[in-house]
Amino acid sequence: MSKNKKVLVSGIQPSGTLHIGNYFGAMKRFVELQEEYESYISIVNYHALTSVLEQGTLAENTKNAIIDHLAIGLKPDTLFLQSDIPEVTELAWIFNNLVTVPYLSRAVAYKEKVERGLEATVGLFDYPVLMAAYILIMDADIVPVGQDQKQHVEIARDIAEKFNNRYGELFTLPNAHILKDVAVVPGIDGEKMSKSYGNTIPLFAKDDEIEKLVMKIVTDSKGEKEKKDPATDTVFALHVLFSAEELEDIRERYKNGQIGYKESKEILIKNIKTFIAPLRTEREKIARENKNILETIQQGRERAQKRAREKMKKVREVIGITF
Ligand code: AQP
């Protein structure tokens, strides 16, 4: 890869079945930008440990997440597991000594997860520091994420500045890369779609699952002939992602009271099925042909390890661990 390319770094937690929010919010851009940027995409299994404690589940989710990324067209040499780069957890410990508890207490995602019932472990609290270590060790210029991760990228930037001020310019300051239209994809309950909220449409859902889930999307109680507001309707928010060609027509029909939610959902089902079918076929093929999925991403692992090791050597020197 060319030295002149800017560096793109991002990741996905194997904390459940990946969904269309993960895809439009982040994964799609990994694929779209992988030639333009020198890209490093990781399945962040140590992050997932903050919410998934069953051994079998974490391993299975991790394997599935690798296959999912290959199925959407990500190149295998771009992909690796976070746990293959132990330097990330090492760097997180160093950063732990730069950030304060009051500063990290401002992290919104931590508060939300605890409010939703996740145990308030030190790991969950420290999640943004581990994320900063991963982003900074790879010297990321841009980090494509959904809106919910914006604050975490800002924390990474703050940590980089603090480190550079204390020890000299070593880390690149990263920027979050967020697209307005897909910043927060809503789930079937209208809240942010999230693996742990039970409100997702899986990225590789089967047809009958798509039908059931879309029919469950919560709407207001307006009748077929009543005027509806596309800006506040979850079904319409998903049309924006899947129904490009019909979008303006559907928008007008909403405003003029010419479409009921049932018909709107039926159109959405048709379009989601059309979108997912080829991805599902590709996924099945990859799962069939790549019996050892870790071998498939070996190059990605080696590429990322080399980069992280070089950076970490410099970090140890400037902080006085090696001399
Ligand atoms: N609903 C969403 N809309 C837009 N982007 C989203 N992302 C997640 N949900 C949406 C983006 O997907 C990337 C990977 O997310 P993650 O797995 O690292 O963690 P997350 O943001 O916490 O995702 P979930 O699905 O909500 O997982 P759980 O329930 O385990 O916490 C990120 O770029 C994220 O912004």
PDB file of N, CA and C in Angstrom, residues 220-320:
ATOM      1  N   ASP A 220     -46.903   5.342  14.781  1.00  0.00           N
ATOM      2  CA  ASP A 220     -48.044   5.927  15.493  1.00  0.00           C
ATOM      3  C   ASP A 220     -49.323   5.259  14.976  1.00  0.00           C
ATOM      4  N   SER A 221     -50.478   5.734  15.432  1.00  0.00           N
ATOM      5  CA  SER A 221     -51.697   4.981  15.111  1.00  0.00           C
ATOM      6  C   SER A 221     -52.490   5.608  13.957  1.00  0.00           C
ATOM      7  N   LYS A 222     -51.840   6.444  13.141  1.00  0.00           N
ATOM      8  CA  LYS A 222     -52.567   7.122  12.053  1.00  0.00           C
ATOM      9  C   LYS A 222     -53.096   6.119  11.036  1.00  0.00           C
ATOM     10  N   GLY A 223     -54.329   6.367  10.568  1.00  0.00           N
ATOM     11  CA  GLY A 223     -54.969   5.498   9.581  1.00  0.00           C
ATOM     12  C   GLY A 223     -54.409   5.726   8.184  1.00  0.00           C
ATOM     13  N   GLU A 224     -54.828   4.853   7.275  1.00  0.00           N
ATOM     14  CA  GLU A 224     -54.279   4.840   5.919  1.00  0.00           C
ATOM     15  C   GLU A 224     -54.378   6.207   5.227  1.00  0.00           C
ATOM     16  N   LYS A 225     -55.502   6.908   5.420  1.00  0.00           N
ATOM     17  CA  LYS A 225     -55.741   8.144   4.665  1.00  0.00           C
ATOM     18  C   LYS A 225     -55.274   9.411   5.410  1.00  0.00           C
ATOM     19  N   GLU A 226     -54.729   9.208   6.581  1.00  0.00           N
ATOM     20  CA  GLU A 226     -54.256  10.389   7.338  1.00  0.00           C
ATOM     21  C   GLU A 226     -52.861  10.807   6.874  1.00  0.00           C
ATOM     22  N   LYS A 227     -52.600  12.125   6.973  1.00  0.00           N
ATOM     23  CA  LYS A 227     -51.266  12.625   6.619  1.00  0.00           C
ATOM     24  C   LYS A 227     -50.254  12.171   7.656  1.00  0.00           C
ATOM     25  N   LYS A 228     -49.074  11.819   7.167  1.00  0.00           N
ATOM     26  CA  LYS A 228     -48.046  11.299   8.098  1.00  0.00           C
ATOM     27  C   LYS A 228     -46.753  12.084   7.925  1.00  0.00           C
ATOM     28  N   ASP A 229     -45.962  12.095   9.008  1.00  0.00           N
ATOM     29  CA  ASP A 229     -44.714  12.864   8.977  1.00  0.00           C
ATOM     30  C   ASP A 229     -43.533  11.919   8.710  1.00  0.00           C
ATOM     31  N   PRO A 230     -42.975  11.972   7.498  1.00  0.00           N
ATOM     32  CA  PRO A 230     -41.846  11.062   7.213  1.00  0.00           C
ATOM     33  C   PRO A 230     -40.654  11.296   8.139  1.00  0.00           C
ATOM     34  N   ALA A 231     -40.509  12.523   8.626  1.00  0.00           N
ATOM     35  CA  ALA A 231     -39.323  12.849   9.427  1.00  0.00           C
ATOM     36  C   ALA A 231     -39.317  12.136  10.784  1.00  0.00           C
ATOM     37  N   THR A 232     -40.490  11.702  11.249  1.00  0.00           N
ATOM     38  CA  THR A 232     -40.520  11.084  12.589  1.00  0.00           C
ATOM     39  C   THR A 232     -40.879   9.592  12.546  1.00  0.00           C
ATOM     40  N   ASP A 233     -41.051   9.051  11.339  1.00  0.00           N
ATOM     41  CA  ASP A 233     -41.484   7.658  11.242  1.00  0.00           C
ATOM     42  C   ASP A 233     -40.292   6.723  11.023  1.00  0.00           C
ATOM     43  N   THR A 234     -40.239   5.656  11.816  1.00  0.00           N
ATOM     44  CA  THR A 234     -39.112   4.711  11.725  1.00  0.00           C
ATOM     45  C   THR A 234     -39.124   3.950  10.399  1.00  0.00           C
ATOM     46  N   VAL A 235     -40.321   3.597   9.918  1.00  0.00           N
ATOM     47  CA  VAL A 235     -40.384   2.865   8.635  1.00  0.00           C
ATOM     48  C   VAL A 235     -39.762   3.739   7.545  1.00  0.00           C
ATOM     49  N   PHE A 236     -40.118   5.014   7.560  1.00  0.00           N
ATOM     50  CA  PHE A 236     -39.579   5.906   6.524  1.00  0.00           C
ATOM     51  C   PHE A 236     -38.056   6.060   6.683  1.00  0.00           C
ATOM     52  N   ALA A 237     -37.599   6.126   7.933  1.00  0.00           N
ATOM     53  CA  ALA A 237     -36.137   6.254   8.159  1.00  0.00           C
ATOM     54  C   ALA A 237     -35.407   5.079   7.515  1.00  0.00           C
ATOM     55  N   LEU A 238     -36.038   3.905   7.522  1.00  0.00           N
ATOM     56  CA  LEU A 238     -35.395   2.746   6.890  1.00  0.00           C
ATOM     57  C   LEU A 238     -35.570   2.770   5.364  1.00  0.00           C
ATOM     58  N   HIS A 239     -36.674   3.386   4.895  1.00  0.00           N
ATOM     59  CA  HIS A 239     -36.794   3.579   3.435  1.00  0.00           C
ATOM     60  C   HIS A 239     -35.613   4.397   2.905  1.00  0.00           C
ATOM     61  N   VAL A 240     -35.169   5.356   3.705  1.00  0.00           N
ATOM     62  CA  VAL A 240     -34.044   6.200   3.262  1.00  0.00           C
ATOM     63  C   VAL A 240     -32.831   5.324   2.913  1.00  0.00           C
ATOM     64  N   LEU A 241     -32.687   4.211   3.627  1.00  0.00           N
ATOM     65  CA  LEU A 241     -31.536   3.333   3.392  1.00  0.00           C
ATOM     66  C   LEU A 241     -31.775   2.320   2.274  1.00  0.00           C
ATOM     67  N   PHE A 242     -33.032   1.894   2.107  1.00  0.00           N
ATOM     68  CA  PHE A 242     -33.276   0.761   1.210  1.00  0.00           C
ATOM     69  C   PHE A 242     -34.132   1.083  -0.016  1.00  0.00           C
ATOM     70  N   SER A 243     -34.803   2.231  -0.036  1.00  0.00           N
ATOM     71  CA  SER A 243     -35.800   2.469  -1.085  1.00  0.00           C
ATOM     72  C   SER A 243     -35.467   3.711  -1.908  1.00  0.00           C
ATOM     73  N   ALA A 244     -34.199   3.847  -2.273  1.00  0.00           N
ATOM     74  CA  ALA A 244     -33.744   5.082  -2.933  1.00  0.00           C
ATOM     75  C   ALA A 244     -34.642   5.485  -4.111  1.00  0.00           C
ATOM     76  N   GLU A 245     -34.936   4.531  -4.980  1.00  0.00           N
ATOM     77  CA  GLU A 245     -35.680   4.885  -6.191  1.00  0.00           C
ATOM     78  C   GLU A 245     -37.098   5.362  -5.919  1.00  0.00           C
ATOM     79  N   GLU A 246     -37.722   4.769  -4.901  1.00  0.00           N
ATOM     80  CA  GLU A 246     -39.123   5.126  -4.609  1.00  0.00           C
ATOM     81  C   GLU A 246     -39.246   6.212  -3.545  1.00  0.00           C
ATOM     82  N   LEU A 247     -38.102   6.666  -3.031  1.00  0.00           N
ATOM     83  CA  LEU A 247     -38.136   7.484  -1.820  1.00  0.00           C
ATOM     84  C   LEU A 247     -38.996   8.748  -1.932  1.00  0.00           C
ATOM     85  N   GLU A 248     -38.814   9.495  -3.021  1.00  0.00           N
ATOM     86  CA  GLU A 248     -39.559  10.753  -3.145  1.00  0.00           C
ATOM     87  C   GLU A 248     -41.056  10.493  -3.274  1.00  0.00           C
ATOM     88  N   ASP A 249     -41.391   9.443  -4.010  1.00  0.00           N
ATOM     89  CA  ASP A 249     -42.790   9.061  -4.165  1.00  0.00           C
ATOM     90  C   ASP A 249     -43.407   8.688  -2.796  1.00  0.00           C
ATOM     91  N   ILE A 250     -42.681   7.885  -2.035  1.00  0.00           N
ATOM     92  CA  ILE A 250     -43.190   7.474  -0.713  1.00  0.00           C
ATOM     93  C   ILE A 250     -43.322   8.706   0.192  1.00  0.00           C
ATOM     94  N   ARG A 251     -42.341   9.597   0.135  1.00  0.00           N
ATOM     95  CA  ARG A 251     -42.381  10.806   0.968  1.00  0.00           C
ATOM     96  C   ARG A 251     -43.647  11.620   0.667  1.00  0.00           C
ATOM     97  N   GLU A 252     -43.935  11.805  -0.639  1.00  0.00           N
ATOM     98  CA  GLU A 252     -45.129  12.570  -1.028  1.00  0.00           C
ATOM     99  C   GLU A 252     -46.398  11.886  -0.543  1.00  0.00           C
ATOM    100  N   ARG A 253     -46.433  10.561  -0.702  1.00  0.00           N
ATOM    101  CA  ARG A 253     -47.632   9.820  -0.273  1.00  0.00           C
ATOM    102  C   ARG A 253     -47.820   9.917   1.251  1.00  0.00           C
ATOM    103  N   TYR A 254     -46.738   9.922   2.006  1.00  0.00           N
ATOM    104  CA  TYR A 254     -46.827  10.121   3.462  1.00  0.00           C
ATOM    105  C   TYR A 254     -47.482  11.476   3.739  1.00  0.00           C
ATOM    106  N   LYS A 255     -46.932  12.508   3.093  1.00  0.00           N
ATOM    107  CA  LYS A 255     -47.385  13.875   3.390  1.00  0.00           C
ATOM    108  C   LYS A 255     -48.840  14.091   2.997  1.00  0.00           C
ATOM    109  N   ASN A 256     -49.280  13.417   1.927  1.00  0.00           N
ATOM    110  CA  ASN A 256     -50.632  13.632   1.410  1.00  0.00           C
ATOM    111  C   ASN A 256     -51.662  12.633   1.929  1.00  0.00           C
ATOM    112  N   GLY A 257     -51.256  11.770   2.834  1.00  0.00           N
ATOM    113  CA  GLY A 257     -52.205  10.778   3.353  1.00  0.00           C
ATOM    114  C   GLY A 257     -52.617   9.769   2.294  1.00  0.00           C
ATOM    115  N   GLN A 258     -51.655   9.301   1.520  1.00  0.00           N
ATOM    116  CA  GLN A 258     -51.961   8.354   0.440  1.00  0.00           C
ATOM    117  C   GLN A 258     -51.326   6.982   0.638  1.00  0.00           C
ATOM    118  N   ILE A 259     -50.817   6.757   1.819  1.00  0.00           N
ATOM    119  CA  ILE A 259     -50.217   5.431   2.071  1.00  0.00           C
ATOM    120  C   ILE A 259     -50.383   5.080   3.553  1.00  0.00           C
ATOM    121  N   GLY A 260     -50.731   3.830   3.814  1.00  0.00           N
ATOM    122  CA  GLY A 260     -50.834   3.364   5.200  1.00  0.00           C
ATOM    123  C   GLY A 260     -49.510   2.724   5.605  1.00  0.00           C
ATOM    124  N   TYR A 261     -49.346   2.528   6.924  1.00  0.00           N
ATOM    125  CA  TYR A 261     -48.083   1.938   7.391  1.00  0.00           C
ATOM    126  C   TYR A 261     -47.918   0.502   6.882  1.00  0.00           C
ATOM    127  N   LYS A 262     -49.060  -0.184   6.700  1.00  0.00           N
ATOM    128  CA  LYS A 262     -48.957  -1.586   6.253  1.00  0.00           C
ATOM    129  C   LYS A 262     -48.301  -1.639   4.868  1.00  0.00           C
ATOM    130  N   GLU A 263     -48.823  -0.791   3.965  1.00  0.00           N
ATOM    131  CA  GLU A 263     -48.260  -0.800   2.606  1.00  0.00           C
ATOM    132  C   GLU A 263     -46.796  -0.323   2.629  1.00  0.00           C
ATOM    133  N   SER A 264     -46.529   0.698   3.456  1.00  0.00           N
ATOM    134  CA  SER A 264     -45.162   1.210   3.550  1.00  0.00           C
ATOM    135  C   SER A 264     -44.217   0.093   4.011  1.00  0.00           C
ATOM    136  N   LYS A 265     -44.684  -0.693   4.982  1.00  0.00           N
ATOM    137  CA  LYS A 265     -43.854  -1.802   5.482  1.00  0.00           C
ATOM    138  C   LYS A 265     -43.663  -2.871   4.405  1.00  0.00           C
ATOM    139  N   GLU A 266     -44.709  -3.112   3.623  1.00  0.00           N
ATOM    140  CA  GLU A 266     -44.581  -4.140   2.576  1.00  0.00           C
ATOM    141  C   GLU A 266     -43.527  -3.737   1.530  1.00  0.00           C
ATOM    142  N   ILE A 267     -43.528  -2.450   1.186  1.00  0.00           N
ATOM    143  CA  ILE A 267     -42.505  -1.972   0.227  1.00  0.00           C
ATOM    144  C   ILE A 267     -41.114  -2.129   0.837  1.00  0.00           C
ATOM    145  N   LEU A 268     -41.038  -1.779   2.130  1.00  0.00           N
ATOM    146  CA  LEU A 268     -39.736  -1.879   2.810  1.00  0.00           C
ATOM    147  C   LEU A 268     -39.256  -3.333   2.849  1.00  0.00           C
ATOM    148  N   ILE A 269     -40.158  -4.252   3.144  1.00  0.00           N
ATOM    149  CA  ILE A 269     -39.787  -5.680   3.191  1.00  0.00           C
ATOM    150  C   ILE A 269     -39.208  -6.107   1.843  1.00  0.00           C
ATOM    151  N   LYS A 270     -39.923  -5.729   0.782  1.00  0.00           N
ATOM    152  CA  LYS A 270     -39.464  -6.102  -0.582  1.00  0.00           C
ATOM    153  C   LYS A 270     -38.036  -5.567  -0.805  1.00  0.00           C
ATOM    154  N   ASN A 271     -37.805  -4.325  -0.446  1.00  0.00           N
ATOM    155  CA  ASN A 271     -36.501  -3.717  -0.734  1.00  0.00           C
ATOM    156  C   ASN A 271     -35.379  -4.259   0.158  1.00  0.00           C
ATOM    157  N   ILE A 272     -35.712  -4.551   1.416  1.00  0.00           N
ATOM    158  CA  ILE A 272     -34.667  -5.123   2.288  1.00  0.00           C
ATOM    159  C   ILE A 272     -34.306  -6.522   1.782  1.00  0.00           C
ATOM    160  N   LYS A 273     -35.326  -7.286   1.389  1.00  0.00           N
ATOM    161  CA  LYS A 273     -35.046  -8.640   0.871  1.00  0.00           C
ATOM    162  C   LYS A 273     -34.124  -8.566  -0.349  1.00  0.00           C
ATOM    163  N   THR A 274     -34.431  -7.650  -1.250  1.00  0.00           N
ATOM    164  CA  THR A 274     -33.619  -7.505  -2.464  1.00  0.00           C
ATOM    165  C   THR A 274     -32.180  -7.135  -2.108  1.00  0.00           C
ATOM    166  N   PHE A 275     -32.040  -6.288  -1.105  1.00  0.00           N
ATOM    167  CA  PHE A 275     -30.706  -5.838  -0.707  1.00  0.00           C
ATOM    168  C   PHE A 275     -29.904  -6.969  -0.047  1.00  0.00           C
ATOM    169  N   ILE A 276     -30.576  -7.719   0.841  1.00  0.00           N
ATOM    170  CA  ILE A 276     -29.847  -8.714   1.640  1.00  0.00           C
ATOM    171  C   ILE A 276     -29.549 -10.003   0.870  1.00  0.00           C
ATOM    172  N   ALA A 277     -30.423 -10.385  -0.064  1.00  0.00           N
ATOM    173  CA  ALA A 277     -30.291 -11.705  -0.727  1.00  0.00           C
ATOM    174  C   ALA A 277     -28.882 -11.981  -1.265  1.00  0.00           C
ATOM    175  N   PRO A 278     -28.297 -11.089  -2.074  1.00  0.00           N
ATOM    176  CA  PRO A 278     -26.952 -11.408  -2.591  1.00  0.00           C
ATOM    177  C   PRO A 278     -25.877 -11.435  -1.498  1.00  0.00           C
ATOM    178  N   LEU A 279     -26.050 -10.610  -0.475  1.00  0.00           N
ATOM    179  CA  LEU A 279     -25.075 -10.622   0.630  1.00  0.00           C
ATOM    180  C   LEU A 279     -25.120 -11.964   1.356  1.00  0.00           C
ATOM    181  N   ARG A 280     -26.367 -12.458   1.548  1.00  0.00           N
ATOM    182  CA  ARG A 280     -26.525 -13.737   2.254  1.00  0.00           C
ATOM    183  C   ARG A 280     -25.890 -14.877   1.459  1.00  0.00           C
ATOM    184  N   THR A 281     -26.108 -14.848   0.134  1.00  0.00           N
ATOM    185  CA  THR A 281     -25.540 -15.889  -0.723  1.00  0.00           C
ATOM    186  C   THR A 281     -24.011 -15.859  -0.631  1.00  0.00           C
ATOM    187  N   GLU A 282     -23.451 -14.660  -0.687  1.00  0.00           N
ATOM    188  CA  GLU A 282     -21.992 -14.512  -0.602  1.00  0.00           C
ATOM    189  C   GLU A 282     -21.483 -15.006   0.754  1.00  0.00           C
ATOM    190  N   ARG A 283     -22.245 -14.688   1.783  1.00  0.00           N
ATOM    191  CA  ARG A 283     -21.827 -15.104   3.130  1.00  0.00           C
ATOM    192  C   ARG A 283     -21.804 -16.630   3.249  1.00  0.00           C
ATOM    193  N   GLU A 284     -22.842 -17.261   2.704  1.00  0.00           N
ATOM    194  CA  GLU A 284     -22.901 -18.733   2.769  1.00  0.00           C
ATOM    195  C   GLU A 284     -21.714 -19.339   2.032  1.00  0.00           C
ATOM    196  N   LYS A 285     -21.366 -18.746   0.892  1.00  0.00           N
ATOM    197  CA  LYS A 285     -20.242 -19.247   0.095  1.00  0.00           C
ATOM    198  C   LYS A 285     -18.924 -19.117   0.890  1.00  0.00           C
ATOM    199  N   ILE A 286     -18.715 -17.961   1.488  1.00  0.00           N
ATOM    200  CA  ILE A 286     -17.477 -17.744   2.246  1.00  0.00           C
ATOM    201  C   ILE A 286     -17.398 -18.705   3.432  1.00  0.00           C
ATOM    202  N   ALA A 287     -18.501 -18.895   4.125  1.00  0.00           N
ATOM    203  CA  ALA A 287     -18.511 -19.801   5.284  1.00  0.00           C
ATOM    204  C   ALA A 287     -18.198 -21.234   4.834  1.00  0.00           C
ATOM    205  N   ARG A 288     -18.713 -21.608   3.649  1.00  0.00           N
ATOM    206  CA  ARG A 288     -18.489 -22.960   3.119  1.00  0.00           C
ATOM    207  C   ARG A 288     -17.027 -23.150   2.705  1.00  0.00           C
ATOM    208  N   GLU A 289     -16.478 -22.143   2.051  1.00  0.00           N
ATOM    209  CA  GLU A 289     -15.144 -22.302   1.430  1.00  0.00           C
ATOM    210  C   GLU A 289     -13.985 -22.001   2.373  1.00  0.00           C
ATOM    211  N   ASN A 290     -14.258 -21.324   3.480  1.00  0.00           N
ATOM    212  CA  ASN A 290     -13.168 -20.939   4.391  1.00  0.00           C
ATOM    213  C   ASN A 290     -13.340 -21.636   5.732  1.00  0.00           C
ATOM    214  N   LYS A 291     -12.951 -22.885   5.741  1.00  0.00           N
ATOM    215  CA  LYS A 291     -13.170 -23.673   6.956  1.00  0.00           C
ATOM    216  C   LYS A 291     -12.365 -23.096   8.131  1.00  0.00           C
ATOM    217  N   ASN A 292     -11.147 -22.635   7.847  1.00  0.00           N
ATOM    218  CA  ASN A 292     -10.368 -22.009   8.924  1.00  0.00           C
ATOM    219  C   ASN A 292     -10.303 -20.499   8.677  1.00  0.00           C
ATOM    220  N   ILE A 293     -11.242 -19.827   9.285  1.00  0.00           N
ATOM    221  CA  ILE A 293     -11.423 -18.408   8.967  1.00  0.00           C
ATOM    222  C   ILE A 293     -10.249 -17.561   9.491  1.00  0.00           C
ATOM    223  N   LEU A 294      -9.578 -18.030  10.546  1.00  0.00           N
ATOM    224  CA  LEU A 294      -8.434 -17.265  11.066  1.00  0.00           C
ATOM    225  C   LEU A 294      -7.256 -17.308  10.093  1.00  0.00           C
ATOM    226  N   GLU A 295      -7.157 -18.422   9.379  1.00  0.00           N
ATOM    227  CA  GLU A 295      -6.108 -18.534   8.359  1.00  0.00           C
ATOM    228  C   GLU A 295      -6.385 -17.543   7.219  1.00  0.00           C
ATOM    229  N   THR A 296      -7.642 -17.373   6.912  1.00  0.00           N
ATOM    230  CA  THR A 296      -8.032 -16.475   5.811  1.00  0.00           C
ATOM    231  C   THR A 296      -7.566 -15.039   6.070  1.00  0.00           C
ATOM    232  N   ILE A 297      -7.543 -14.655   7.345  1.00  0.00           N
ATOM    233  CA  ILE A 297      -7.156 -13.259   7.637  1.00  0.00           C
ATOM    234  C   ILE A 297      -5.720 -13.145   8.186  1.00  0.00           C
ATOM    235  N   GLN A 298      -4.926 -14.167   7.909  1.00  0.00           N
ATOM    236  CA  GLN A 298      -3.556 -14.175   8.451  1.00  0.00           C
ATOM    237  C   GLN A 298      -2.748 -12.943   8.014  1.00  0.00           C
ATOM    238  N   GLN A 299      -2.898 -12.580   6.744  1.00  0.00           N
ATOM    239  CA  GLN A 299      -2.143 -11.421   6.241  1.00  0.00           C
ATOM    240  C   GLN A 299      -2.552 -10.130   6.944  1.00  0.00           C
ATOM    241  N   GLY A 300      -3.839 -10.027   7.196  1.00  0.00           N
ATOM    242  CA  GLY A 300      -4.355  -8.851   7.885  1.00  0.00           C
ATOM    243  C   GLY A 300      -3.755  -8.750   9.278  1.00  0.00           C
ATOM    244  N   ARG A 301      -3.677  -9.901   9.929  1.00  0.00           N
ATOM    245  CA  ARG A 301      -3.107  -9.955  11.284  1.00  0.00           C
ATOM    246  C   ARG A 301      -1.643  -9.512  11.256  1.00  0.00           C
ATOM    247  N   GLU A 302      -0.885 -10.058  10.312  1.00  0.00           N
ATOM    248  CA  GLU A 302       0.561  -9.760  10.272  1.00  0.00           C
ATOM    249  C   GLU A 302       0.810  -8.283   9.952  1.00  0.00           C
ATOM    250  N   ARG A 303       0.007  -7.757   9.052  1.00  0.00           N
ATOM    251  CA  ARG A 303       0.148  -6.345   8.665  1.00  0.00           C
ATOM    252  C   ARG A 303      -0.095  -5.425   9.872  1.00  0.00           C
ATOM    253  N   ALA A 304      -1.161  -5.729  10.601  1.00  0.00           N
ATOM    254  CA  ALA A 304      -1.513  -4.900  11.763  1.00  0.00           C
ATOM    255  C   ALA A 304      -0.490  -5.069  12.884  1.00  0.00           C
ATOM    256  N   GLN A 305      -0.035  -6.300  13.077  1.00  0.00           N
ATOM    257  CA  GLN A 305       0.948  -6.550  14.143  1.00  0.00           C
ATOM    258  C   GLN A 305       2.223  -5.759  13.891  1.00  0.00           C
ATOM    259  N   LYS A 306       2.666  -5.747  12.645  1.00  0.00           N
ATOM    260  CA  LYS A 306       3.905  -5.044  12.308  1.00  0.00           C
ATOM    261  C   LYS A 306       3.780  -3.556  12.656  1.00  0.00           C
ATOM    262  N   ARG A 307       2.665  -2.990  12.250  1.00  0.00           N
ATOM    263  CA  ARG A 307       2.458  -1.557  12.489  1.00  0.00           C
ATOM    264  C   ARG A 307       2.398  -1.241  13.997  1.00  0.00           C
ATOM    265  N   ALA A 308       1.655  -2.059  14.721  1.00  0.00           N
ATOM    266  CA  ALA A 308       1.483  -1.804  16.160  1.00  0.00           C
ATOM    267  C   ALA A 308       2.801  -2.002  16.913  1.00  0.00           C
ATOM    268  N   ARG A 309       3.550  -3.031  16.524  1.00  0.00           N
ATOM    269  CA  ARG A 309       4.822  -3.303  17.227  1.00  0.00           C
ATOM    270  C   ARG A 309       5.806  -2.155  17.061  1.00  0.00           C
ATOM    271  N   GLU A 310       5.872  -1.626  15.841  1.00  0.00           N
ATOM    272  CA  GLU A 310       6.799  -0.513  15.579  1.00  0.00           C
ATOM    273  C   GLU A 310       6.438   0.699  16.438  1.00  0.00           C
ATOM    274  N   LYS A 311       5.145   0.968  16.514  1.00  0.00           N
ATOM    275  CA  LYS A 311       4.696   2.129  17.281  1.00  0.00           C
ATOM    276  C   LYS A 311       4.976   1.932  18.774  1.00  0.00           C
ATOM    277  N   MET A 312       4.684   0.729  19.237  1.00  0.00           N
ATOM    278  CA  MET A 312       4.803   0.465  20.671  1.00  0.00           C
ATOM    279  C   MET A 312       6.254   0.542  21.143  1.00  0.00           C
ATOM    280  N   LYS A 313       7.159   0.155  20.257  1.00  0.00           N
ATOM    281  CA  LYS A 313       8.588   0.226  20.601  1.00  0.00           C
ATOM    282  C   LYS A 313       8.948   1.692  20.917  1.00  0.00           C
ATOM    283  N   LYS A 314       8.439   2.603  20.078  1.00  0.00           N
ATOM    284  CA  LYS A 314       8.717   4.032  20.300  1.00  0.00           C
ATOM    285  C   LYS A 314       8.074   4.518  21.602  1.00  0.00           C
ATOM    286  N   VAL A 315       6.850   4.055  21.858  1.00  0.00           N
ATOM    287  CA  VAL A 315       6.150   4.487  23.077  1.00  0.00           C
ATOM    288  C   VAL A 315       6.946   4.062  24.310  1.00  0.00           C
ATOM    289  N   ARG A 316       7.374   2.790  24.329  1.00  0.00           N
ATOM    290  CA  ARG A 316       8.118   2.304  25.504  1.00  0.00           C
ATOM    291  C   ARG A 316       9.374   3.134  25.721  1.00  0.00           C
ATOM    292  N   GLU A 317      10.020   3.511  24.630  1.00  0.00           N
ATOM    293  CA  GLU A 317      11.252   4.309  24.759  1.00  0.00           C
ATOM    294  C   GLU A 317      10.960   5.686  25.350  1.00  0.00           C
ATOM    295  N   VAL A 318       9.936   6.382  24.793  1.00  0.00           N
ATOM    296  CA  VAL A 318       9.731   7.765  25.256  1.00  0.00           C
ATOM    297  C   VAL A 318       9.206   7.843  26.688  1.00  0.00           C
ATOM    298  N   ILE A 319       8.547   6.773  27.150  1.00  0.00           N
ATOM    299  CA  ILE A 319       8.052   6.865  28.540  1.00  0.00           C
ATOM    300  C   ILE A 319       9.049   6.295  29.557  1.00  0.00           C
ATOM    301  N   GLY A 320      10.124   5.692  29.055  1.00  0.00           N
ATOM    302  CA  GLY A 320      11.165   5.210  29.968  1.00  0.00           C
ATOM    303  C   GLY A 320      10.974   3.788  30.448  1.00  0.00           C
TER     304      GLY A 320
END
